[in-house]
Each structure stands twice: as structure tokens, then as C-alpha cells.
Short mmCIF file of C-alpha atoms in Angstrom, two decimals:
data_model
loop_
_atom_site.label_atom_id
_atom_site.label_comp_id
_atom_site.label_asym_id
_atom_site.label_seq_id
_atom_site.Cartn_x
_atom_site.Cartn_y
_atom_site.Cartn_z
CA MET A 297 102.29 26.50 86.66
CA ALA A 298 98.78 27.96 86.55
CA ALA A 299 99.64 30.68 84.01
CA PRO A 300 99.12 28.58 80.85
CA HIS A 301 95.71 27.43 82.10
CA VAL A 302 94.67 30.98 82.99
CA ALA A 303 95.81 32.19 79.56
CA GLN A 304 93.88 29.41 77.82
CA THR A 305 90.74 30.24 79.78
CA ALA A 306 91.11 33.93 78.87
CA ARG A 307 91.44 33.04 75.17
CA ASP A 308 88.52 30.61 75.23
CA LEU A 309 86.19 33.05 76.99
CA ALA A 310 87.30 36.28 75.32
CA GLY A 311 84.35 38.65 75.11
CA ARG A 312 82.30 36.57 77.56
CA ALA A 313 84.30 36.79 80.79
CA ILE A 314 87.12 38.83 82.26
CA VAL A 315 90.00 36.60 83.32
CA LEU A 316 92.91 38.19 85.16
CA LYS A 317 95.79 37.52 87.50
CA VAL A 318 96.54 39.55 90.61
CA ASP A 319 100.05 39.93 92.04
CA THR A 320 99.33 39.30 95.72
CA GLU A 321 102.79 40.48 96.75
CA ARG A 322 102.13 43.83 95.12
CA PHE A 323 98.54 43.99 96.44
CA PRO A 324 98.64 42.29 99.86
CA GLN A 325 95.51 44.14 101.01
CA LEU A 326 93.51 42.44 98.26
CA ALA A 327 94.92 39.04 99.23
CA ALA A 328 93.96 39.71 102.85
CA GLN A 329 90.45 40.86 101.88
CA TYR A 330 89.81 37.48 100.22
CA ASN A 331 91.78 35.42 102.75
CA VAL A 332 94.29 34.17 100.17
CA ARG A 333 96.68 31.88 102.03
CA SER A 334 98.26 29.97 99.14
CA ILE A 335 98.98 30.41 95.46
CA PRO A 336 97.40 29.69 93.09
CA ASN A 337 94.06 30.81 94.42
CA PHE A 338 91.11 31.24 92.10
CA ALA A 339 88.06 33.42 92.68
CA VAL A 340 84.97 33.75 90.51
CA PHE A 341 82.87 36.90 90.72
CA SER A 342 79.48 37.64 89.21
CA GLY A 343 77.75 40.97 89.56
CA GLY A 344 80.63 42.15 91.73
CA GLN A 345 80.02 39.42 94.30
CA LEU A 346 82.33 36.52 95.11
CA GLN A 347 80.64 33.34 93.92
CA PHE A 348 83.36 30.77 94.38
CA GLN A 349 86.95 30.54 95.61
CA GLN A 350 89.42 27.67 95.60
CA ALA A 351 93.13 27.27 96.18
CA GLY A 352 95.25 24.82 94.20
CA LEU A 353 96.18 24.17 90.61
CA VAL A 354 93.35 23.37 88.18
CA ASP A 355 93.14 23.10 84.41
CA ALA A 356 91.45 25.47 81.95
CA ASN A 357 88.42 23.20 81.58
CA THR A 358 87.74 23.39 85.32
CA MET A 359 88.04 27.19 85.32
CA GLU A 360 85.70 27.43 82.35
CA ASN A 361 83.14 25.26 84.14
CA TRP A 362 83.31 27.53 87.19
CA LEU A 363 82.69 30.58 85.03
CA ALA A 364 79.79 28.92 83.21
CA ARG A 365 78.12 28.09 86.53
CA ALA A 366 78.51 31.66 87.76
CA ALA A 367 77.04 33.20 84.58
#
């Protein structure tokens, strides 16, 4: 359910932010590193540091606001 919103965010912010999805079943060590307990789970990084993390479905506008705040 989150995929269309993630794709929209990636299109809207192309060239300004990197937006990606991680398969937590394929990379369980990454999920454990960031304490991912439910899907979807969103994390915003800036300068290689975690700035914000939230579980639960959100729309593209919300994701874009997160990224703008972290810039």
C-alpha cells in the first residue's frame, strides 16, 4: 500500500533526494540495526545520520515534508 506513495515521492524529489525501498526479509540485519518492527517503516537520513523514523502508512506529501525538514 505504501509503494505508490514512495514512487510519487521519488518522482517529485528526483535529483534532490534519494528515495528507496529496502526488502527487510532479504536484509534482516539492516532491519535489526534500525529496530524495524513493522512494515511500512520510514527512515529519513541526512549526512549519513538517521534524522527521523516512523512506522505506519503515510502519503507522499507527508514523506516530502519529512525530507524538506531534514535538508
